[in-house]
PDB file of C-alpha atoms in Angstrom:
ATOM      1  CA  MET B 273     -16.294 -23.768 -17.280  1.00  0.00           C
ATOM      2  CA  ILE B 274     -12.634 -23.643 -18.245  1.00  0.00           C
ATOM      3  CA  LEU B 275     -12.027 -20.628 -16.006  1.00  0.00           C
ATOM      4  CA  ARG B 276     -13.840 -22.264 -13.120  1.00  0.00           C
ATOM      5  CA  ALA B 277     -11.652 -25.341 -13.331  1.00  0.00           C
ATOM      6  CA  ARG B 278      -8.385 -23.468 -13.696  1.00  0.00           C
ATOM      7  CA  ARG B 279      -6.350 -22.829 -10.556  1.00  0.00           C
ATOM      8  CA  ILE B 280      -4.861 -19.336 -10.440  1.00  0.00           C
ATOM      9  CA  GLU B 281      -1.490 -19.294  -8.689  1.00  0.00           C
ATOM     10  CA  ARG B 282      -0.335 -15.714  -9.294  1.00  0.00           C
ATOM     11  CA  LEU B 283      -2.008 -12.369  -9.868  1.00  0.00           C
ATOM     12  CA  GLU B 284      -0.352 -12.103 -13.273  1.00  0.00           C
ATOM     13  CA  GLU B 285      -2.294 -15.217 -14.333  1.00  0.00           C
ATOM     14  CA  HIS B 286      -5.685 -13.847 -13.322  1.00  0.00           C
ATOM     15  CA  PRO B 287      -8.114 -13.381 -16.233  1.00  0.00           C
ATOM     16  CA  ASN B 288      -9.469 -10.217 -14.576  1.00  0.00           C
ATOM     17  CA  LEU B 289      -6.038  -8.712 -13.931  1.00  0.00           C
ATOM     18  CA  ARG B 290      -6.851  -5.335 -15.461  1.00  0.00           C
ATOM     19  CA  GLY B 291     -10.045  -4.983 -13.429  1.00  0.00           C
ATOM     20  CA  ILE B 292      -8.249  -5.894 -10.206  1.00  0.00           C
ATOM     21  CA  LEU B 293      -5.414  -3.434 -10.785  1.00  0.00           C
ATOM     22  CA  GLY B 294      -7.841  -0.659 -11.652  1.00  0.00           C
ATOM     23  CA  ILE B 295      -9.704  -1.105  -8.371  1.00  0.00           C
ATOM     24  CA  LEU B 296      -6.574  -1.449  -6.240  1.00  0.00           C
ATOM     25  CA  ALA B 297      -5.110   1.701  -7.777  1.00  0.00           C
ATOM     26  CA  GLN B 298      -8.244   3.717  -7.067  1.00  0.00           C
ATOM     27  CA  LEU B 299      -8.569   2.703  -3.399  1.00  0.00           C
ATOM     28  CA  VAL B 300      -6.020   5.252  -2.184  1.00  0.00           C
ATOM     29  CA  HIS B 301      -7.354   8.074  -4.368  1.00  0.00           C
ATOM     30  CA  THR B 302     -11.003   8.042  -3.343  1.00  0.00           C
ATOM     31  CA  SER B 303     -12.142  11.574  -2.529  1.00  0.00           C
ATOM     32  CA  ASP B 304     -14.410  12.469   0.365  1.00  0.00           C
ATOM     33  CA  THR B 305     -17.249  13.061  -2.099  1.00  0.00           C
ATOM     34  CA  GLU B 306     -16.682   9.632  -3.621  1.00  0.00           C
ATOM     35  CA  LEU B 307     -16.635   8.047  -0.168  1.00  0.00           C
ATOM     36  CA  GLY B 308     -20.087   9.479   0.441  1.00  0.00           C
ATOM     37  CA  ALA B 309     -21.296   8.230  -2.938  1.00  0.00           C
ATOM     38  CA  LEU B 310     -19.963   4.712  -2.296  1.00  0.00           C
ATOM     39  CA  ALA B 311     -21.621   4.644   1.115  1.00  0.00           C
ATOM     40  CA  GLY B 312     -24.894   5.867  -0.347  1.00  0.00           C
ATOM     41  CA  ALA B 313     -24.871   3.198  -3.052  1.00  0.00           C
ATOM     42  CA  TRP B 314     -24.060   0.256  -0.791  1.00  0.00           C
ATOM     43  CA  ARG B 315     -26.882  -1.985   0.341  1.00  0.00           C
ATOM     44  CA  ASN B 316     -27.013  -5.432   1.883  1.00  0.00           C
ATOM     45  CA  SER B 317     -29.381  -8.301   1.308  1.00  0.00           C
ATOM     46  CA  GLY B 318     -29.535 -12.050   1.619  1.00  0.00           C
ATOM     47  CA  TYR B 319     -28.537 -12.409  -2.022  1.00  0.00           C
ATOM     48  CA  LEU B 320     -25.542 -10.097  -1.623  1.00  0.00           C
ATOM     49  CA  ALA B 321     -24.467 -11.832   1.566  1.00  0.00           C
ATOM     50  CA  ALA B 322     -24.506 -15.195  -0.225  1.00  0.00           C
ATOM     51  CA  ALA B 323     -22.545 -13.776  -3.169  1.00  0.00           C
ATOM     52  CA  ARG B 324     -20.048 -12.243  -0.745  1.00  0.00           C
ATOM     53  CA  ASP B 325     -19.592 -15.553   1.075  1.00  0.00           C
ATOM     54  CA  LYS B 326     -18.941 -17.248  -2.254  1.00  0.00           C
ATOM     55  CA  ALA B 327     -16.434 -14.577  -3.263  1.00  0.00           C
ATOM     56  CA  LEU B 328     -14.581 -14.980   0.039  1.00  0.00           C
ATOM     57  CA  SER B 329     -14.682 -18.761   0.193  1.00  0.00           C
ATOM     58  CA  PRO B 330     -11.391 -20.629   0.770  1.00  0.00           C
ATOM     59  CA  ASP B 331     -11.437 -21.817  -2.843  1.00  0.00           C
ATOM     60  CA  SER B 332     -11.788 -18.324  -4.298  1.00  0.00           C
ATOM     61  CA  PRO B 333      -8.828 -17.268  -6.494  1.00  0.00           C
ATOM     62  CA  LEU B 334      -5.929 -15.713  -4.565  1.00  0.00           C
ATOM     63  CA  ILE B 335      -8.021 -15.392  -1.394  1.00  0.00           C
ATOM     64  CA  VAL B 336      -4.922 -14.631   0.681  1.00  0.00           C
ATOM     65  CA  GLU B 337      -4.245 -11.581  -1.491  1.00  0.00           C
ATOM     66  CA  VAL B 338      -7.869 -10.489  -1.080  1.00  0.00           C
ATOM     67  CA  LEU B 339      -7.574 -10.636   2.705  1.00  0.00           C
ATOM     68  CA  ALA B 340      -4.279  -8.740   2.540  1.00  0.00           C
ATOM     69  CA  ALA B 341      -6.023  -6.036   0.483  1.00  0.00           C
ATOM     70  CA  PHE B 342      -8.734  -5.823   3.157  1.00  0.00           C
ATOM     71  CA  ASP B 343      -6.063  -5.370   5.808  1.00  0.00           C
ATOM     72  CA  ALA B 344      -4.413  -2.630   3.743  1.00  0.00           C
ATOM     73  CA  LEU B 345      -7.769  -0.885   3.338  1.00  0.00           C
ATOM     74  CA  SER B 346      -8.264  -0.833   7.108  1.00  0.00           C
ATOM     75  CA  ALA B 347      -4.836   0.776   7.532  1.00  0.00           C
ATOM     76  CA  ILE B 348      -5.238   3.286   4.697  1.00  0.00           C
ATOM     77  CA  TYR B 349      -8.606   4.473   6.038  1.00  0.00           C
ATOM     78  CA  ALA B 350      -7.768   4.185   9.739  1.00  0.00           C
ATOM     79  CA  ASP B 351      -7.836   7.973  10.195  1.00  0.00           C
ATOM     80  CA  ASP B 352     -11.209   8.203   8.461  1.00  0.00           C
ATOM     81  CA  LEU B 353     -12.648   5.444  10.633  1.00  0.00           C
ATOM     82  CA  ALA B 354     -11.254   7.063  13.782  1.00  0.00           C
ATOM     83  CA  GLY B 355     -12.569  10.522  12.931  1.00  0.00           C
ATOM     84  CA  ALA B 356      -9.197  12.295  13.022  1.00  0.00           C
ATOM     85  CA  ASP B 357      -9.239  16.089  13.302  1.00  0.00           C
ATOM     86  CA  TYR B 358      -8.442  16.646   9.634  1.00  0.00           C
ATOM     87  CA  VAL B 359     -11.104  14.176   8.382  1.00  0.00           C
ATOM     88  CA  THR B 360     -14.335  15.654   7.019  1.00  0.00           C
ATOM     89  CA  VAL B 361     -16.343  12.463   6.422  1.00  0.00           C
ATOM     90  CA  GLU B 362     -18.292  10.893   9.275  1.00  0.00           C
ATOM     91  CA  PRO B 363     -16.673   7.632  10.426  1.00  0.00           C
ATOM     92  CA  SER B 364     -19.947   5.746   9.879  1.00  0.00           C
ATOM     93  CA  VAL B 365     -19.987   6.920   6.251  1.00  0.00           C
ATOM     94  CA  ALA B 366     -16.363   5.863   5.775  1.00  0.00           C
ATOM     95  CA  ALA B 367     -17.128   2.457   7.300  1.00  0.00           C
ATOM     96  CA  THR B 368     -19.991   1.886   4.871  1.00  0.00           C
ATOM     97  CA  ALA B 369     -17.875   3.051   1.933  1.00  0.00           C
ATOM     98  CA  LEU B 370     -15.238   0.510   2.916  1.00  0.00           C
ATOM     99  CA  ARG B 371     -17.856  -2.234   2.702  1.00  0.00           C
ATOM    100  CA  ALA B 372     -18.472  -1.210  -0.905  1.00  0.00           C
ATOM    101  CA  MET B 373     -14.727  -1.230  -1.548  1.00  0.00           C
ATOM    102  CA  ARG B 374     -14.291  -4.682  -0.027  1.00  0.00           C
ATOM    103  CA  ASP B 375     -17.167  -6.031  -2.109  1.00  0.00           C
ATOM    104  CA  ALA B 376     -15.525  -4.645  -5.249  1.00  0.00           C
ATOM    105  CA  VAL B 377     -12.139  -6.110  -4.366  1.00  0.00           C
ATOM    106  CA  ALA B 378     -13.628  -9.497  -3.528  1.00  0.00           C
ATOM    107  CA  ALA B 379     -15.748  -9.532  -6.696  1.00  0.00           C
ATOM    108  CA  SER B 380     -12.837  -8.559  -8.946  1.00  0.00           C
ATOM    109  CA  TYR B 381     -10.646 -11.382  -7.650  1.00  0.00           C
ATOM    110  CA  SER B 382     -13.415 -13.983  -7.570  1.00  0.00           C
ATOM    111  CA  ARG B 383     -14.980 -13.113 -10.926  1.00  0.00           C
ATOM    112  CA  PRO B 384     -14.016 -16.510 -12.456  1.00  0.00           C
ATOM    113  CA  ILE B 385     -16.167 -18.373  -9.906  1.00  0.00           C
ATOM    114  CA  LEU B 386     -19.083 -15.933  -9.629  1.00  0.00           C
ATOM    115  CA  GLY B 387     -22.190 -15.920 -11.726  1.00  0.00           C
ATOM    116  CA  ARG B 388     -22.750 -12.829 -13.831  1.00  0.00           C
ATOM    117  CA  ALA B 389     -25.540 -11.559 -11.573  1.00  0.00           C
ATOM    118  CA  GLU B 390     -23.494 -12.189  -8.417  1.00  0.00           C
ATOM    119  CA  TYR B 391     -20.538 -10.273  -9.805  1.00  0.00           C
ATOM    120  CA  ALA B 392     -22.712  -7.383 -10.971  1.00  0.00           C
ATOM    121  CA  ALA B 393     -24.468  -7.143  -7.607  1.00  0.00           C
ATOM    122  CA  LEU B 394     -21.232  -6.945  -5.634  1.00  0.00           C
ATOM    123  CA  MET B 395     -19.747  -4.427  -8.067  1.00  0.00           C
ATOM    124  CA  ARG B 396     -22.830  -2.195  -8.347  1.00  0.00           C
ATOM    125  CA  PRO B 397     -21.846   0.502  -5.780  1.00  0.00           C
ATOM    126  CA  TRP B 398     -18.306   0.683  -7.174  1.00  0.00           C
ATOM    127  CA  ARG B 399     -19.454   0.932 -10.776  1.00  0.00           C
ATOM    128  CA  ALA B 400     -21.978   3.621  -9.818  1.00  0.00           C
ATOM    129  CA  VAL B 401     -19.080   5.829  -8.696  1.00  0.00           C
ATOM    130  CA  TYR B 402     -16.317   4.560 -11.009  1.00  0.00           C
ATOM    131  CA  PRO B 403     -17.825   3.395 -14.293  1.00  0.00           C
ATOM    132  CA  ARG B 404     -14.317   3.103 -15.756  1.00  0.00           C
ATOM    133  CA  ALA B 405     -10.906   2.231 -14.322  1.00  0.00           C
ATOM    134  CA  ARG B 406      -8.728   5.321 -14.025  1.00  0.00           C
ATOM    135  CA  SER B 407      -5.236   3.947 -13.553  1.00  0.00           C
ATOM    136  CA  HIS B 408      -3.226   0.765 -13.201  1.00  0.00           C
ATOM    137  CA  GLU B 409      -1.082   1.944 -10.311  1.00  0.00           C
ATOM    138  CA  PRO B 410      -1.310   4.481  -7.478  1.00  0.00           C
ATOM    139  CA  ASP B 411      -0.282   8.059  -8.214  1.00  0.00           C
ATOM    140  CA  LEU B 412       2.957   8.641  -6.295  1.00  0.00           C
ATOM    141  CA  GLY B 413       3.246  12.288  -7.248  1.00  0.00           C
ATOM    142  CA  PRO B 414       5.773  14.168  -9.404  1.00  0.00           C
ATOM    143  CA  ALA B 415       8.696  12.242  -7.867  1.00  0.00           C
ATOM    144  CA  ALA B 416       7.075   8.834  -8.432  1.00  0.00           C
ATOM    145  CA  ALA B 417      10.227   7.405 -10.003  1.00  0.00           C
ATOM    146  CA  ASP B 418      12.280   8.277  -6.911  1.00  0.00           C
ATOM    147  CA  VAL B 419       9.642   6.813  -4.570  1.00  0.00           C
ATOM    148  CA  LYS B 420       9.747   3.579  -6.568  1.00  0.00           C
ATOM    149  CA  ARG B 421      13.549   3.511  -6.481  1.00  0.00           C
ATOM    150  CA  VAL B 422      13.503   3.731  -2.689  1.00  0.00           C
ATOM    151  CA  LEU B 423      10.855   1.031  -2.325  1.00  0.00           C
ATOM    152  CA  ALA B 424      12.726  -1.218  -4.766  1.00  0.00           C
ATOM    153  CA  ALA B 425      15.993  -0.803  -2.863  1.00  0.00           C
ATOM    154  CA  LEU B 426      14.630  -1.788   0.550  1.00  0.00           C
ATOM    155  CA  PRO B 427      14.204  -5.560  -0.024  1.00  0.00           C
ATOM    156  CA  VAL B 428      17.913  -5.794  -0.850  1.00  0.00           C
ATOM    157  CA  LEU B 429      18.689  -4.989   2.792  1.00  0.00           C
ATOM    158  CA  ALA B 430      17.373  -8.452   3.646  1.00  0.00           C
ATOM    159  CA  GLY B 431      20.773  -9.803   2.630  1.00  0.00           C
ATOM    160  CA  ARG B 432      22.678  -7.824   5.250  1.00  0.00           C
ATOM    161  CA  CYS B 433      23.032 -10.955   7.394  1.00  0.00           C
ATOM    162  CA  HIS B 434      25.780 -12.187   5.057  1.00  0.00           C
ATOM    163  CA  ASP B 435      26.192  -9.723   2.159  1.00  0.00           C
ATOM    164  CA  PRO B 436      28.881  -7.082   2.907  1.00  0.00           C
ATOM    165  CA  ASP B 437      27.395  -4.503   0.531  1.00  0.00           C
ATOM    166  CA  SER B 438      23.947  -4.757   2.107  1.00  0.00           C
ATOM    167  CA  LEU B 439      25.423  -4.550   5.596  1.00  0.00           C
ATOM    168  CA  GLU B 440      27.484  -1.494   4.644  1.00  0.00           C
ATOM    169  CA  VAL B 441      24.370   0.315   3.430  1.00  0.00           C
ATOM    170  CA  PHE B 442      22.399  -0.731   6.520  1.00  0.00           C
ATOM    171  CA  ASP B 443      25.157   0.555   8.802  1.00  0.00           C
ATOM    172  CA  GLY B 444      25.263   3.847   6.907  1.00  0.00           C
ATOM    173  CA  LEU B 445      21.514   4.262   7.317  1.00  0.00           C
ATOM    174  CA  LEU B 446      21.786   3.430  11.008  1.00  0.00           C
ATOM    175  CA  VAL B 447      24.427   6.132  11.468  1.00  0.00           C
ATOM    176  CA  SER B 448      22.063   8.601   9.803  1.00  0.00           C
ATOM    177  CA  ALA B 449      19.235   7.555  12.123  1.00  0.00           C
ATOM    178  CA  LEU B 450      21.350   7.805  15.268  1.00  0.00           C
ATOM    179  CA  THR B 451      23.058  11.113  14.488  1.00  0.00           C
ATOM    180  CA  ARG B 452      20.193  13.138  13.043  1.00  0.00           C
ATOM    181  CA  ASP B 453      18.513  16.033  14.861  1.00  0.00           C
ATOM    182  CA  ASP B 454      15.334  14.265  15.992  1.00  0.00           C
ATOM    183  CA  GLY B 455      13.508  17.521  16.685  1.00  0.00           C
ATOM    184  CA  ALA B 456      14.206  18.943  13.224  1.00  0.00           C
ATOM    185  CA  HIS B 457      13.382  15.600  11.651  1.00  0.00           C
ATOM    186  CA  GLN B 458      10.007  15.432  13.398  1.00  0.00           C
ATOM    187  CA  GLN B 459       9.161  19.008  12.415  1.00  0.00           C
ATOM    188  CA  ALA B 460       9.940  18.181   8.794  1.00  0.00           C
ATOM    189  CA  MET B 461       7.823  15.018   8.971  1.00  0.00           C
ATOM    190  CA  ASP B 462       4.924  16.982  10.459  1.00  0.00           C
ATOM    191  CA  ALA B 463       5.169  19.448   7.567  1.00  0.00           C
ATOM    192  CA  ALA B 464       5.344  16.583   5.062  1.00  0.00           C
ATOM    193  CA  PHE B 465       2.260  14.880   6.451  1.00  0.00           C
ATOM    194  CA  ALA B 466       0.370  18.183   6.565  1.00  0.00           C
ATOM    195  CA  SER B 467       1.207  18.582   2.876  1.00  0.00           C
ATOM    196  CA  ALA B 468      -0.102  15.081   2.193  1.00  0.00           C
ATOM    197  CA  VAL B 469      -3.371  15.962   3.954  1.00  0.00           C
ATOM    198  CA  VAL B 470      -3.821  19.225   2.044  1.00  0.00           C
ATOM    199  CA  THR B 471      -3.156  17.604  -1.336  1.00  0.00           C
ATOM    200  CA  GLY B 472      -5.232  14.486  -0.718  1.00  0.00           C
ATOM    201  CA  ARG B 473      -2.165  12.231  -0.652  1.00  0.00           C
ATOM    202  CA  ARG B 474      -2.503  11.083   2.957  1.00  0.00           C
ATOM    203  CA  ARG B 475      -3.905   7.690   1.972  1.00  0.00           C
ATOM    204  CA  VAL B 476      -1.098   7.183  -0.531  1.00  0.00           C
ATOM    205  CA  TRP B 477       1.239   8.166   2.323  1.00  0.00           C
ATOM    206  CA  THR B 478      -0.037   5.208   4.360  1.00  0.00           C
ATOM    207  CA  LEU B 479       0.313   2.913   1.356  1.00  0.00           C
ATOM    208  CA  VAL B 480       3.914   4.026   0.825  1.00  0.00           C
ATOM    209  CA  ARG B 481       4.785   3.422   4.477  1.00  0.00           C
ATOM    210  CA  ARG B 482       3.232  -0.052   4.359  1.00  0.00           C
ATOM    211  CA  SER B 483       5.117  -0.845   1.162  1.00  0.00           C
ATOM    212  CA  ALA B 484       8.369   0.357   2.727  1.00  0.00           C
ATOM    213  CA  ALA B 485       7.826  -1.821   5.790  1.00  0.00           C
ATOM    214  CA  GLU B 486       6.952  -4.862   3.692  1.00  0.00           C
ATOM    215  CA  GLY B 487      10.084  -4.402   1.608  1.00  0.00           C
ATOM    216  CA  PHE B 488      12.390  -3.786   4.554  1.00  0.00           C
ATOM    217  CA  TRP B 489      11.184  -6.776   6.588  1.00  0.00           C
ATOM    218  CA  ARG B 490      11.402  -9.190   3.664  1.00  0.00           C
ATOM    219  CA  LEU B 491      13.365 -12.255   4.698  1.00  0.00           C
ATOM    220  CA  CYS B 492      16.681 -13.152   3.162  1.00  0.00           C
ATOM    221  CA  PRO B 493      16.072 -16.063   0.770  1.00  0.00           C
ATOM    222  CA  ASP B 494      19.263 -17.751   1.994  1.00  0.00           C
ATOM    223  CA  CYS B 495      18.485 -17.323   5.699  1.00  0.00           C
ATOM    224  CA  ARG B 496      14.681 -17.367   5.613  1.00  0.00           C
ATOM    225  CA  GLY B 497      13.144 -17.013   9.055  1.00  0.00           C
ATOM    226  CA  ARG B 498      16.352 -16.312  10.931  1.00  0.00           C
ATOM    227  CA  ARG B 499      15.950 -12.556  11.414  1.00  0.00           C
ATOM    228  CA  LEU B 500      12.528 -12.937  13.046  1.00  0.00           C
ATOM    229  CA  ALA B 501      14.357 -13.888  16.219  1.00  0.00           C
ATOM    230  CA  THR B 502      16.891 -11.069  15.997  1.00  0.00           C
ATOM    231  CA  GLU B 503      14.842  -7.948  15.210  1.00  0.00           C
ATOM    232  CA  SER B 504      16.231  -5.010  17.145  1.00  0.00           C
ATOM    233  CA  SER B 505      15.571  -1.385  17.853  1.00  0.00           C
ATOM    234  CA  GLU B 506      18.264  -0.643  15.273  1.00  0.00           C
ATOM    235  CA  ASP B 507      16.255  -2.495  12.615  1.00  0.00           C
ATOM    236  CA  HIS B 508      13.160  -0.489  13.483  1.00  0.00           C
ATOM    237  CA  ARG B 509      15.025   2.827  13.420  1.00  0.00           C
ATOM    238  CA  VAL B 510      16.410   2.142   9.961  1.00  0.00           C
ATOM    239  CA  MET B 511      13.031   0.985   8.671  1.00  0.00           C
ATOM    240  CA  GLU B 512      11.337   4.160   9.932  1.00  0.00           C
ATOM    241  CA  LEU B 513      14.119   6.287   8.447  1.00  0.00           C
ATOM    242  CA  CYS B 514      13.568   4.685   5.035  1.00  0.00           C
ATOM    243  CA  ALA B 515       9.773   4.990   5.260  1.00  0.00           C
ATOM    244  CA  ASP B 516      10.165   8.680   6.145  1.00  0.00           C
ATOM    245  CA  LEU B 517      12.448   9.103   3.138  1.00  0.00           C
ATOM    246  CA  ALA B 518       9.898   7.547   0.770  1.00  0.00           C
ATOM    247  CA  CYS B 519       7.094   9.708   2.169  1.00  0.00           C
ATOM    248  CA  ALA B 520       9.185  12.863   1.833  1.00  0.00           C
ATOM    249  CA  LEU B 521       9.679  12.066  -1.849  1.00  0.00           C
ATOM    250  CA  LEU B 522       5.916  11.616  -2.179  1.00  0.00           C
ATOM    251  CA  VAL B 523       5.407  15.304  -1.296  1.00  0.00           C
ATOM    252  CA  GLU B 524       8.708  16.619  -2.644  1.00  0.00           C
ATOM    253  CA  ASP B 525       6.947  19.327  -4.637  1.00  0.00           C
ATOM    254  CA  LEU B 526       5.447  20.850  -1.476  1.00  0.00           C
ATOM    255  CA  LEU B 527       8.342  20.833   0.996  1.00  0.00           C
ATOM    256  CA  ASP B 528      10.750  23.714   1.356  1.00  0.00           C
ATOM    257  CA  ALA B 529      14.415  23.033   0.682  1.00  0.00           C
ATOM    258  CA  ASP B 530      15.449  22.668   4.339  1.00  0.00           C
ATOM    259  CA  GLN B 531      12.627  20.248   5.168  1.00  0.00           C
ATOM    260  CA  PHE B 532      13.292  18.167   2.068  1.00  0.00           C
ATOM    261  CA  SER B 533      17.035  18.047   2.773  1.00  0.00           C
ATOM    262  CA  GLN B 534      16.395  17.018   6.384  1.00  0.00           C
ATOM    263  CA  LEU B 535      14.293  14.017   5.325  1.00  0.00           C
ATOM    264  CA  THR B 536      16.189  12.874   2.239  1.00  0.00           C
ATOM    265  CA  ARG B 537      19.798  12.890   3.419  1.00  0.00           C
ATOM    266  CA  PRO B 538      19.842   9.067   3.578  1.00  0.00           C
ATOM    267  CA  LEU B 539      18.892   8.794  -0.117  1.00  0.00           C
ATOM    268  CA  HIS B 540      22.478   8.677  -1.411  1.00  0.00           C
ATOM    269  CA  THR B 541      23.245   5.907   1.101  1.00  0.00           C
ATOM    270  CA  LEU B 542      20.283   3.693   0.211  1.00  0.00           C
ATOM    271  CA  ILE B 543      20.005   3.955  -3.562  1.00  0.00           C
ATOM    272  CA  PRO B 544      23.529   2.783  -4.519  1.00  0.00           C
ATOM    273  CA  LEU B 545      22.622  -0.585  -3.023  1.00  0.00           C
ATOM    274  CA  GLN B 546      20.041  -1.055  -5.763  1.00  0.00           C
ATOM    275  CA  HIS B 547      22.751  -0.793  -8.397  1.00  0.00           C
ATOM    276  CA  ARG B 548      24.993  -3.435  -6.837  1.00  0.00           C
ATOM    277  CA  GLY B 549      22.820  -6.374  -7.825  1.00  0.00           C
ATOM    278  CA  GLY B 550      19.705  -5.718  -5.700  1.00  0.00           C
ATOM    279  CA  GLY B 551      16.067  -5.637  -6.683  1.00  0.00           C
TER     280      GLY B 551
END
């Protein structure tokens, strides 16, 4: 009863934090075999529908974060749902597997307000495939520390509207974007994505790009809302450049030296910003 009455304001306060993080970390690492198993285990019924409605009710803990996770899932598995050439799972199977994933996400967040049977029912397909949590964060590959450094540096660019250091870094990145060889850059990106497909990192690739975009478009706390009216093609070019950089680091171990150099030249421009008071 105490948990039911308590209002949870932040993820860090959630009593099921470990369970939530374990599920979120696994979402981008689900193999094709596991997708099939999740789809095969998922069923629907009146009882499950009622439990799902309860889990997704407006009063459910951190419901906005749950809906954001659903949106991320749709993006991460967009290629699977569309039946891209390199996908081996039928789109209908992927769609059913995503229902099992959404039920698990919703149940993990709403556990404080669900009955034990409701929680177990929503989690059953997930637990059939993943009886134990495997990790607390996504696997970003051998260069994970560098990927994190890039993602951590991007929000600092939000201060470029009045911070000279941030603006200097932004301008340096823009010069890189405008003066690069677009053909060579695209060839290197094609090779990087092909490497992500071969190694099973393509879903992490999408997650990294989304994280880069979220960090880059973060609003300046001192000028909140102002840049929404002034977004430009220059902003978009720099954001894409930084997302490409993060993705190249994700598959650093698989790119040849020329491809890696082509995609990571902006690294020395972006990272110093993090050490001048950003984060």
